[in-house]
């Protein structure tokens, strides 16, 4: 992974004269700009020209709307790296990451974990990947999440998928998911649905107003739903090929 993300600290700690001009730039650049600059610089250096500008799709929808299921299919067909915010948080709990007790309590309550925690986990996952195209699933969950991402990462998504599913269907799916999740019970689901309506729908509205949202009817078979998803990505073939 020769072109993996160079962290700001790496830029800032180097001392060569070439680096010092990079350093000055790094102070003005955010994470995403540095990430992109690093990729492009390497490409100009004569390294393989397969390196691409990063491409980000946010994948949104209520609990059980099928985000994770469709992400798996997008990965298979289009080679994205799938970053589920919920999975990253659950992994943080199981690996006893800092704040793990707070994260567990928040998930049990169906509430939203403070943005700086989640954005940091996403940032680390991007940094440790050698891919340039990312599905960020279940994030941003709130305007606070969205603003933190844009501030810390310094980028907007290229596209936003919104899996639109009736509540009754979401409840049915979550109750039969059977993955042993602490939040897949009827009491927490009710809370998660309220949080989705109150906090996540405004994010979808925000990106709709910017013409970024692709609304998918999330009722039907997994394959039928994917046939609505596929053309969204083929329309961006040039950027993600
Ligand atoms: P999310 O990530 O949005 O919470 P998942 O992809 O985990 O949703 O799906 C929730 C549950 O519903 C899983 O058990 C999954 O197998 C099932 N599921 C996903 N898509 C469909 C579908 N189109 N029809 C019926 N069940 C589905
Ligand atoms: O997306 P998923 O259903 O896996 O999320 C599970 C839980 O993780 C959410 O109900 C919420 O408590 C937490 N979460 C969060 N912030 C996110 C994504 C998930 O707090 N951006
Ligand atoms: Mg999921």
PDB file of C-alpha atoms and ligand atoms in Angstrom:
ATOM      1  CA  UNK A   1       0.000   0.000   0.000  1.00  0.00           C
ATOM      2  CA  UNK A   2       2.592   2.518  -1.174  1.00  0.00           C
ATOM      3  CA  UNK A   3       0.067   5.295  -1.538  1.00  0.00           C
ATOM      4  CA  UNK A   4      -1.804   4.826   1.714  1.00  0.00           C
ATOM      5  CA  UNK A   5      -2.848   8.000   3.436  1.00  0.00           C
ATOM      6  CA  UNK A   6      -0.093  10.139   4.837  1.00  0.00           C
ATOM      7  CA  UNK A   7      -1.282  11.475   8.152  1.00  0.00           C
ATOM      8  CA  UNK A   8      -0.905  15.147   8.917  1.00  0.00           C
ATOM      9  CA  UNK A   9       1.521  14.318  11.719  1.00  0.00           C
ATOM     10  CA  UNK A  10       3.813  12.523   9.273  1.00  0.00           C
ATOM     11  CA  UNK A  11       3.928  15.554   7.019  1.00  0.00           C
ATOM     12  CA  UNK A  12       4.507  17.896   9.899  1.00  0.00           C
ATOM     13  CA  UNK A  13       7.323  15.884  11.513  1.00  0.00           C
ATOM     14  CA  UNK A  14       9.497  15.621   8.357  1.00  0.00           C
ATOM     15  CA  UNK A  15      12.387  18.085   7.895  1.00  0.00           C
ATOM     16  CA  UNK A  16      13.758  17.988   4.318  1.00  0.00           C
ATOM     17  CA  UNK A  17      13.464  21.159   2.222  1.00  0.00           C
ATOM     18  CA  UNK A  18      10.931  19.517  -0.066  1.00  0.00           C
ATOM     19  CA  UNK A  19       8.960  18.450   2.970  1.00  0.00           C
ATOM     20  CA  UNK A  20       9.006  21.905   4.487  1.00  0.00           C
ATOM     21  CA  UNK A  21       6.987  23.270   1.593  1.00  0.00           C
ATOM     22  CA  UNK A  22       4.700  20.302   1.995  1.00  0.00           C
ATOM     23  CA  UNK A  23       4.562  21.094   5.726  1.00  0.00           C
ATOM     24  CA  UNK A  24       3.446  24.644   5.083  1.00  0.00           C
ATOM     25  CA  UNK A  25       0.753  23.341   2.792  1.00  0.00           C
ATOM     26  CA  UNK A  26      -0.242  20.684   5.302  1.00  0.00           C
ATOM     27  CA  UNK A  27      -1.099  23.315   7.908  1.00  0.00           C
ATOM     28  CA  UNK A  28      -3.643  24.719   5.483  1.00  0.00           C
ATOM     29  CA  UNK A  29      -4.889  21.349   4.256  1.00  0.00           C
ATOM     30  CA  UNK A  30      -7.436  19.138   5.911  1.00  0.00           C
ATOM     31  CA  UNK A  31      -7.277  15.356   6.090  1.00  0.00           C
ATOM     32  CA  UNK A  32      -9.013  14.767   2.769  1.00  0.00           C
ATOM     33  CA  UNK A  33      -6.939  17.319   0.877  1.00  0.00           C
ATOM     34  CA  UNK A  34      -3.742  15.776   2.227  1.00  0.00           C
ATOM     35  CA  UNK A  35      -5.016  12.323   1.303  1.00  0.00           C
ATOM     36  CA  UNK A  36      -5.827  13.474  -2.227  1.00  0.00           C
ATOM     37  CA  UNK A  37      -2.627  15.501  -2.596  1.00  0.00           C
ATOM     38  CA  UNK A  38      -0.571  12.504  -1.530  1.00  0.00           C
ATOM     39  CA  UNK A  39      -2.227  10.300  -4.134  1.00  0.00           C
ATOM     40  CA  UNK A  40      -1.769  12.829  -6.914  1.00  0.00           C
ATOM     41  CA  UNK A  41       1.834  13.584  -5.933  1.00  0.00           C
ATOM     42  CA  UNK A  42       2.695   9.917  -6.105  1.00  0.00           C
ATOM     43  CA  UNK A  43       1.014   9.649  -9.485  1.00  0.00           C
ATOM     44  CA  UNK A  44       3.124  12.580 -10.816  1.00  0.00           C
ATOM     45  CA  UNK A  45       6.229  10.889  -9.452  1.00  0.00           C
ATOM     46  CA  UNK A  46       5.782   8.343 -12.187  1.00  0.00           C
ATOM     47  CA  UNK A  47       4.252   5.653 -10.019  1.00  0.00           C
ATOM     48  CA  UNK A  48       1.397   3.542 -11.426  1.00  0.00           C
ATOM     49  CA  UNK A  49      -1.294   5.718 -12.956  1.00  0.00           C
ATOM     50  CA  UNK A  50      -4.109   3.560 -11.613  1.00  0.00           C
ATOM     51  CA  UNK A  51      -4.280   5.834  -8.560  1.00  0.00           C
ATOM     52  CA  UNK A  52      -7.590   7.697  -8.345  1.00  0.00           C
ATOM     53  CA  UNK A  53      -9.181  10.602  -6.593  1.00  0.00           C
ATOM     54  CA  UNK A  54     -11.082   9.352  -3.528  1.00  0.00           C
ATOM     55  CA  UNK A  55     -14.772   8.591  -4.037  1.00  0.00           C
ATOM     56  CA  UNK A  56     -17.184   8.471  -1.084  1.00  0.00           C
ATOM     57  CA  UNK A  57     -20.761   7.202  -0.984  1.00  0.00           C
ATOM     58  CA  UNK A  58     -22.763   7.666   2.201  1.00  0.00           C
ATOM     59  CA  UNK A  59     -25.291   4.843   2.662  1.00  0.00           C
ATOM     60  CA  UNK A  60     -28.299   5.879   4.733  1.00  0.00           C
ATOM     61  CA  UNK A  61     -31.645   4.429   5.764  1.00  0.00           C
ATOM     62  CA  UNK A  62     -33.443   3.327   8.908  1.00  0.00           C
ATOM     63  CA  UNK A  63     -32.451   0.330  11.050  1.00  0.00           C
ATOM     64  CA  UNK A  64     -33.007  -2.850   9.038  1.00  0.00           C
ATOM     65  CA  UNK A  65     -33.566  -1.046   5.744  1.00  0.00           C
ATOM     66  CA  UNK A  66     -30.891  -3.277   4.169  1.00  0.00           C
ATOM     67  CA  UNK A  67     -27.873  -0.951   4.075  1.00  0.00           C
ATOM     68  CA  UNK A  68     -25.337  -3.604   5.051  1.00  0.00           C
ATOM     69  CA  UNK A  69     -26.854  -6.212   2.732  1.00  0.00           C
ATOM     70  CA  UNK A  70     -26.728  -3.887  -0.281  1.00  0.00           C
ATOM     71  CA  UNK A  71     -23.222  -2.682   0.620  1.00  0.00           C
ATOM     72  CA  UNK A  72     -22.001  -6.274   0.364  1.00  0.00           C
ATOM     73  CA  UNK A  73     -23.374  -6.425  -3.180  1.00  0.00           C
ATOM     74  CA  UNK A  74     -21.862  -3.053  -4.116  1.00  0.00           C
ATOM     75  CA  UNK A  75     -18.475  -4.272  -2.859  1.00  0.00           C
ATOM     76  CA  UNK A  76     -18.778  -7.426  -5.000  1.00  0.00           C
ATOM     77  CA  UNK A  77     -19.728  -5.522  -8.152  1.00  0.00           C
ATOM     78  CA  UNK A  78     -17.795  -2.281  -7.825  1.00  0.00           C
ATOM     79  CA  UNK A  79     -14.835  -3.005  -5.524  1.00  0.00           C
ATOM     80  CA  UNK A  80     -15.604  -0.459  -2.807  1.00  0.00           C
ATOM     81  CA  UNK A  81     -14.321  -0.698   0.755  1.00  0.00           C
ATOM     82  CA  UNK A  82     -17.312  -0.965   3.089  1.00  0.00           C
ATOM     83  CA  UNK A  83     -17.063   0.997   6.345  1.00  0.00           C
ATOM     84  CA  UNK A  84     -20.102   0.482   8.551  1.00  0.00           C
ATOM     85  CA  UNK A  85     -20.092   3.048  11.368  1.00  0.00           C
ATOM     86  CA  UNK A  86     -22.105   0.629  13.531  1.00  0.00           C
ATOM     87  CA  UNK A  87     -19.606  -2.186  12.881  1.00  0.00           C
ATOM     88  CA  UNK A  88     -16.680   0.116  13.693  1.00  0.00           C
ATOM     89  CA  UNK A  89     -18.362   1.079  16.987  1.00  0.00           C
ATOM     90  CA  UNK A  90     -19.165  -2.564  17.841  1.00  0.00           C
ATOM     91  CA  UNK A  91     -15.569  -3.492  17.059  1.00  0.00           C
ATOM     92  CA  UNK A  92     -14.390  -0.655  19.317  1.00  0.00           C
ATOM     93  CA  UNK A  93     -16.472  -2.186  22.140  1.00  0.00           C
ATOM     94  CA  UNK A  94     -15.210  -5.723  21.612  1.00  0.00           C
ATOM     95  CA  UNK A  95     -11.584  -4.605  21.397  1.00  0.00           C
ATOM     96  CA  UNK A  96     -11.941  -2.490  24.547  1.00  0.00           C
ATOM     97  CA  UNK A  97     -11.091   0.713  22.719  1.00  0.00           C
ATOM     98  CA  UNK A  98     -11.209   3.918  24.777  1.00  0.00           C
ATOM     99  CA  UNK A  99     -14.805   4.926  25.542  1.00  0.00           C
ATOM    100  CA  UNK A 100     -16.042   1.357  24.987  1.00  0.00           C
ATOM    101  CA  UNK A 101     -18.425   1.443  28.000  1.00  0.00           C
ATOM    102  CA  UNK A 102     -19.936   4.734  26.829  1.00  0.00           C
ATOM    103  CA  UNK A 103     -20.302   3.405  23.260  1.00  0.00           C
ATOM    104  CA  UNK A 104     -22.057   0.251  24.502  1.00  0.00           C
ATOM    105  CA  UNK A 105     -24.478   2.234  26.688  1.00  0.00           C
ATOM    106  CA  UNK A 106     -25.258   4.595  23.809  1.00  0.00           C
ATOM    107  CA  UNK A 107     -25.957   1.729  21.395  1.00  0.00           C
ATOM    108  CA  UNK A 108     -28.175  -0.027  23.958  1.00  0.00           C
ATOM    109  CA  UNK A 109     -30.211   3.191  24.194  1.00  0.00           C
ATOM    110  CA  UNK A 110     -30.374   3.583  20.403  1.00  0.00           C
ATOM    111  CA  UNK A 111     -28.759   6.998  20.731  1.00  0.00           C
ATOM    112  CA  UNK A 112     -25.950   8.546  18.697  1.00  0.00           C
ATOM    113  CA  UNK A 113     -22.344   8.212  19.850  1.00  0.00           C
ATOM    114  CA  UNK A 114     -20.496  11.570  19.998  1.00  0.00           C
ATOM    115  CA  UNK A 115     -19.292  12.454  16.522  1.00  0.00           C
ATOM    116  CA  UNK A 116     -15.612  12.843  17.330  1.00  0.00           C
ATOM    117  CA  UNK A 117     -15.469   9.184  18.415  1.00  0.00           C
ATOM    118  CA  UNK A 118     -17.145   7.871  15.245  1.00  0.00           C
ATOM    119  CA  UNK A 119     -15.320  10.181  12.845  1.00  0.00           C
ATOM    120  CA  UNK A 120     -11.992   9.142  14.370  1.00  0.00           C
ATOM    121  CA  UNK A 121     -12.833   5.467  13.779  1.00  0.00           C
ATOM    122  CA  UNK A 122     -13.837   6.203  10.176  1.00  0.00           C
ATOM    123  CA  UNK A 123     -10.709   8.278   9.599  1.00  0.00           C
ATOM    124  CA  UNK A 124      -8.493   5.457  10.896  1.00  0.00           C
ATOM    125  CA  UNK A 125     -10.255   2.937   8.681  1.00  0.00           C
ATOM    126  CA  UNK A 126      -9.752   5.156   5.618  1.00  0.00           C
ATOM    127  CA  UNK A 127      -6.094   5.638   6.536  1.00  0.00           C
ATOM    128  CA  UNK A 128      -5.447   1.940   6.831  1.00  0.00           C
ATOM    129  CA  UNK A 129      -7.086   1.100   3.518  1.00  0.00           C
ATOM    130  CA  UNK A 130      -5.329   1.023   0.175  1.00  0.00           C
ATOM    131  CA  UNK A 131      -8.597   1.612  -1.671  1.00  0.00           C
ATOM    132  CA  UNK A 132      -9.800   4.960  -2.987  1.00  0.00           C
ATOM    133  CA  UNK A 133     -13.553   4.274  -3.033  1.00  0.00           C
ATOM    134  CA  UNK A 134     -15.495   3.986   0.203  1.00  0.00           C
ATOM    135  CA  UNK A 135     -19.039   3.131   1.233  1.00  0.00           C
ATOM    136  CA  UNK A 136     -19.681   4.810   4.569  1.00  0.00           C
ATOM    137  CA  UNK A 137     -22.704   2.951   5.899  1.00  0.00           C
ATOM    138  CA  UNK A 138     -24.910   4.315   8.696  1.00  0.00           C
ATOM    139  CA  UNK A 139     -23.122   7.632   8.783  1.00  0.00           C
ATOM    140  CA  UNK A 140     -23.797  10.559   9.115  1.00  0.00           C
ATOM    141  CA  UNK A 141     -26.629   9.747  11.494  1.00  0.00           C
ATOM    142  CA  UNK A 142     -27.225  13.346  12.562  1.00  0.00           C
ATOM    143  CA  UNK A 143     -26.417  16.887  11.507  1.00  0.00           C
ATOM    144  CA  UNK A 144     -23.755  16.836  14.223  1.00  0.00           C
ATOM    145  CA  UNK A 145     -22.196  13.730  12.567  1.00  0.00           C
ATOM    146  CA  UNK A 146     -22.354  15.392   9.158  1.00  0.00           C
ATOM    147  CA  UNK A 147     -20.777  18.643  10.280  1.00  0.00           C
ATOM    148  CA  UNK A 148     -18.031  16.812  12.196  1.00  0.00           C
ATOM    149  CA  UNK A 149     -17.179  14.710   9.132  1.00  0.00           C
ATOM    150  CA  UNK A 150     -17.039  17.740   6.872  1.00  0.00           C
ATOM    151  CA  UNK A 151     -14.917  19.622   9.406  1.00  0.00           C
ATOM    152  CA  UNK A 152     -12.489  16.841  10.356  1.00  0.00           C
ATOM    153  CA  UNK A 153     -12.261  14.989   7.050  1.00  0.00           C
ATOM    154  CA  UNK A 154     -12.889  18.096   4.970  1.00  0.00           C
ATOM    155  CA  UNK A 155     -14.938  16.417   2.258  1.00  0.00           C
ATOM    156  CA  UNK A 156     -18.509  15.987   1.146  1.00  0.00           C
ATOM    157  CA  UNK A 157     -19.716  12.655  -0.217  1.00  0.00           C
ATOM    158  CA  UNK A 158     -19.821  12.183  -3.980  1.00  0.00           C
ATOM    159  CA  UNK A 159     -23.219  10.497  -3.658  1.00  0.00           C
ATOM    160  CA  UNK A 160     -25.713   9.504  -0.952  1.00  0.00           C
ATOM    161  CA  UNK A 161     -27.865   6.367  -1.136  1.00  0.00           C
ATOM    162  CA  UNK A 162     -31.068   6.428   0.872  1.00  0.00           C
ATOM    163  CA  UNK A 163     -32.822   3.102   1.411  1.00  0.00           C
ATOM    164  CA  UNK A 164     -36.445   4.030   1.932  1.00  0.00           C
ATOM    165  CA  UNK A 165     -38.295   1.330   3.867  1.00  0.00           C
ATOM    166  CA  UNK A 166     -41.593   1.302   5.818  1.00  0.00           C
ATOM    167  CA  UNK A 167     -41.171   1.077   9.594  1.00  0.00           C
ATOM    168  CA  UNK A 168     -43.178  -2.151   9.835  1.00  0.00           C
ATOM    169  CA  UNK A 169     -40.810  -3.887   7.402  1.00  0.00           C
ATOM    170  CA  UNK A 170     -37.727  -2.532   9.217  1.00  0.00           C
ATOM    171  CA  UNK A 171     -39.012  -3.812  12.576  1.00  0.00           C
ATOM    172  CA  UNK A 172     -39.711  -7.246  11.068  1.00  0.00           C
ATOM    173  CA  UNK A 173     -36.234  -7.479   9.562  1.00  0.00           C
ATOM    174  CA  UNK A 174     -34.387  -6.271  12.655  1.00  0.00           C
ATOM    175  CA  UNK A 175     -36.259  -8.708  14.920  1.00  0.00           C
ATOM    176  CA  UNK A 176     -35.280 -11.610  12.680  1.00  0.00           C
ATOM    177  CA  UNK A 177     -31.666 -10.482  12.081  1.00  0.00           C
ATOM    178  CA  UNK A 178     -30.399 -12.902  14.717  1.00  0.00           C
ATOM    179  CA  UNK A 179     -26.849 -11.611  15.024  1.00  0.00           C
ATOM    180  CA  UNK A 180     -26.965 -11.331  18.814  1.00  0.00           C
ATOM    181  CA  UNK A 181     -26.924  -7.509  18.759  1.00  0.00           C
ATOM    182  CA  UNK A 182     -27.776  -5.774  22.049  1.00  0.00           C
ATOM    183  CA  UNK A 183     -29.962  -3.267  20.199  1.00  0.00           C
ATOM    184  CA  UNK A 184     -32.038  -5.681  18.087  1.00  0.00           C
ATOM    185  CA  UNK A 185     -34.949  -5.859  20.533  1.00  0.00           C
ATOM    186  CA  UNK A 186     -38.336  -4.201  20.250  1.00  0.00           C
ATOM    187  CA  UNK A 187     -37.736  -1.530  22.925  1.00  0.00           C
ATOM    188  CA  UNK A 188     -34.458  -0.332  21.413  1.00  0.00           C
ATOM    189  CA  UNK A 189     -35.835  -0.559  17.862  1.00  0.00           C
ATOM    190  CA  UNK A 190     -38.638   1.838  18.785  1.00  0.00           C
ATOM    191  CA  UNK A 191     -36.047   4.293  20.106  1.00  0.00           C
ATOM    192  CA  UNK A 192     -33.839   3.859  17.011  1.00  0.00           C
ATOM    193  CA  UNK A 193     -36.771   4.582  14.704  1.00  0.00           C
ATOM    194  CA  UNK A 194     -37.510   7.806  16.611  1.00  0.00           C
ATOM    195  CA  UNK A 195     -33.840   8.816  16.471  1.00  0.00           C
ATOM    196  CA  UNK A 196     -33.772   8.041  12.738  1.00  0.00           C
ATOM    197  CA  UNK A 197     -36.793  10.272  12.053  1.00  0.00           C
ATOM    198  CA  UNK A 198     -35.604  13.103  14.273  1.00  0.00           C
ATOM    199  CA  UNK A 199     -31.884  13.169  13.476  1.00  0.00           C
ATOM    200  CA  UNK A 200     -31.145  11.277  10.256  1.00  0.00           C
ATOM    201  CA  UNK A 201     -33.945  12.521   8.000  1.00  0.00           C
ATOM    202  CA  UNK A 202     -32.622  16.118   8.247  1.00  0.00           C
ATOM    203  CA  UNK A 203     -29.248  14.872   6.930  1.00  0.00           C
ATOM    204  CA  UNK A 204     -30.998  13.210   3.987  1.00  0.00           C
ATOM    205  CA  UNK A 205     -32.920  16.439   3.371  1.00  0.00           C
ATOM    206  CA  UNK A 206     -29.656  18.410   3.457  1.00  0.00           C
ATOM    207  CA  UNK A 207     -28.052  16.252   0.777  1.00  0.00           C
ATOM    208  CA  UNK A 208     -31.291  16.096  -1.264  1.00  0.00           C
ATOM    209  CA  UNK A 209     -31.153  19.871  -1.544  1.00  0.00           C
ATOM    210  CA  UNK A 210     -27.643  19.462  -2.946  1.00  0.00           C
ATOM    211  CA  UNK A 211     -28.838  16.942  -5.531  1.00  0.00           C
ATOM    212  CA  UNK A 212     -26.744  14.110  -4.056  1.00  0.00           C
ATOM    213  CA  UNK A 213     -29.411  11.699  -2.837  1.00  0.00           C
ATOM    214  CA  UNK A 214     -30.444   8.570  -4.732  1.00  0.00           C
ATOM    215  CA  UNK A 215     -33.606   7.258  -3.115  1.00  0.00           C
ATOM    216  CA  UNK A 216     -34.026   3.494  -3.380  1.00  0.00           C
ATOM    217  CA  UNK A 217     -37.265   1.651  -2.690  1.00  0.00           C
ATOM    218  CA  UNK A 218     -35.960  -0.830  -0.114  1.00  0.00           C
ATOM    219  CA  UNK A 219     -38.905  -3.252  -0.312  1.00  0.00           C
ATOM    220  CA  UNK A 220     -38.501  -6.334  -2.481  1.00  0.00           C
ATOM    221  CA  UNK A 221     -35.903  -9.010  -2.927  1.00  0.00           C
ATOM    222  CA  UNK A 222     -32.245  -8.222  -2.290  1.00  0.00           C
ATOM    223  CA  UNK A 223     -31.494  -8.715  -5.987  1.00  0.00           C
ATOM    224  CA  UNK A 224     -34.364  -6.522  -7.165  1.00  0.00           C
ATOM    225  CA  UNK A 225     -33.244  -3.741  -4.859  1.00  0.00           C
ATOM    226  CA  UNK A 226     -29.700  -4.072  -6.125  1.00  0.00           C
ATOM    227  CA  UNK A 227     -30.979  -3.521  -9.668  1.00  0.00           C
ATOM    228  CA  UNK A 228     -31.991  -0.015  -8.525  1.00  0.00           C
ATOM    229  CA  UNK A 229     -28.595   0.495  -6.880  1.00  0.00           C
ATOM    230  CA  UNK A 230     -26.421  -0.709  -9.766  1.00  0.00           C
ATOM    231  CA  UNK A 231     -27.187   2.171 -12.198  1.00  0.00           C
ATOM    232  CA  UNK A 232     -26.305   4.739  -9.534  1.00  0.00           C
ATOM    233  CA  UNK A 233     -22.745   3.402  -9.584  1.00  0.00           C
ATOM    234  CA  UNK A 234     -22.489   2.681 -13.310  1.00  0.00           C
ATOM    235  CA  UNK A 235     -23.333   6.371 -13.835  1.00  0.00           C
ATOM    236  CA  UNK A 236     -20.032   7.100 -12.028  1.00  0.00           C
ATOM    237  CA  UNK A 237     -18.066   4.447 -13.927  1.00  0.00           C
ATOM    238  CA  UNK A 238     -15.299   6.861 -14.973  1.00  0.00           C
ATOM    239  CA  UNK A 239     -14.589   7.873 -11.359  1.00  0.00           C
ATOM    240  CA  UNK A 240     -14.681   4.360  -9.880  1.00  0.00           C
ATOM    241  CA  UNK A 241     -13.411   2.068 -12.625  1.00  0.00           C
TER     242      UNK A 241
HETATM  243  P1  LIG B   1     -29.192  -2.405   8.007  1.00  0.00           P
HETATM  244  O1  LIG B   1     -27.707  -2.524   7.764  1.00  0.00           O
HETATM  245  O2  LIG B   1     -29.816  -1.300   7.226  1.00  0.00           O
HETATM  246  O3  LIG B   1     -29.559  -2.340   9.449  1.00  0.00           O
HETATM  247  P2  LIG B   1     -29.245  -5.184   7.108  1.00  0.00           P
HETATM  248  O4  LIG B   1     -28.621  -5.205   5.770  1.00  0.00           O
HETATM  249  O5  LIG B   1     -28.459  -5.687   8.253  1.00  0.00           O
HETATM  250  O6  LIG B   1     -29.868  -3.735   7.430  1.00  0.00           O
HETATM  251  O7  LIG B   1     -30.598  -6.020   7.002  1.00  0.00           O
HETATM  252  C1  LIG B   1     -31.408  -6.273   8.162  1.00  0.00           C
HETATM  253  C2  LIG B   1     -31.944  -7.714   8.088  1.00  0.00           C
HETATM  254  O8  LIG B   1     -32.854  -7.793   6.992  1.00  0.00           O
HETATM  255  C3  LIG B   1     -30.865  -8.758   7.843  1.00  0.00           C
HETATM  256  O9  LIG B   1     -31.194  -9.936   8.564  1.00  0.00           O
HETATM  257  C4  LIG B   1     -30.939  -9.013   6.335  1.00  0.00           C
HETATM  258  O10 LIG B   1     -30.564 -10.317   5.990  1.00  0.00           O
HETATM  259  C5  LIG B   1     -32.415  -8.763   6.034  1.00  0.00           C
HETATM  260  N1  LIG B   1     -32.656  -8.169   4.712  1.00  0.00           N
HETATM  261  C6  LIG B   1     -31.863  -7.317   4.034  1.00  0.00           C
HETATM  262  N2  LIG B   1     -32.427  -6.978   2.872  1.00  0.00           N
HETATM  263  C7  LIG B   1     -33.625  -7.610   2.810  1.00  0.00           C
HETATM  264  C8  LIG B   1     -34.682  -7.657   1.858  1.00  0.00           C
HETATM  265  N3  LIG B   1     -34.618  -6.964   0.718  1.00  0.00           N
HETATM  266  N4  LIG B   1     -35.754  -8.403   2.125  1.00  0.00           N
HETATM  267  C9  LIG B   1     -35.827  -9.101   3.281  1.00  0.00           C
HETATM  268  N5  LIG B   1     -34.859  -9.120   4.221  1.00  0.00           N
HETATM  269  C10 LIG B   1     -33.780  -8.374   3.998  1.00  0.00           C
HETATM  270  O1  LIG B   2     -25.920   1.215  11.669  1.00  0.00           O
HETATM  271  P1  LIG B   2     -26.141   0.294  12.827  1.00  0.00           P
HETATM  272  O2  LIG B   2     -27.573  -0.187  12.913  1.00  0.00           O
HETATM  273  O3  LIG B   2     -25.160  -0.817  12.866  1.00  0.00           O
HETATM  274  O4  LIG B   2     -25.904   1.182  14.118  1.00  0.00           O
HETATM  275  C1  LIG B   2     -26.093   0.636  15.405  1.00  0.00           C
HETATM  276  C2  LIG B   2     -26.003   1.714  16.447  1.00  0.00           C
HETATM  277  O5  LIG B   2     -24.692   2.294  16.465  1.00  0.00           O
HETATM  278  C3  LIG B   2     -26.924   2.913  16.275  1.00  0.00           C
HETATM  279  O6  LIG B   2     -28.258   2.654  16.702  1.00  0.00           O
HETATM  280  C4  LIG B   2     -26.228   3.950  17.161  1.00  0.00           C
HETATM  281  O7  LIG B   2     -26.463   3.711  18.527  1.00  0.00           O
HETATM  282  C5  LIG B   2     -24.759   3.648  16.856  1.00  0.00           C
HETATM  283  N1  LIG B   2     -24.270   4.522  15.767  1.00  0.00           N
HETATM  284  C6  LIG B   2     -23.945   5.822  16.096  1.00  0.00           C
HETATM  285  N2  LIG B   2     -23.497   6.674  15.133  1.00  0.00           N
HETATM  286  C7  LIG B   2     -23.404   6.263  13.850  1.00  0.00           C
HETATM  287  C8  LIG B   2     -23.754   4.927  13.498  1.00  0.00           C
HETATM  288  C9  LIG B   2     -24.189   4.086  14.502  1.00  0.00           C
HETATM  289  O8  LIG B   2     -24.036   6.233  17.255  1.00  0.00           O
HETATM  290  N3  LIG B   2     -23.004   7.124  12.900  1.00  0.00           N
HETATM  291 MG1  LIG B   3     -26.079  -2.367   9.146  1.00  0.00          MG
END
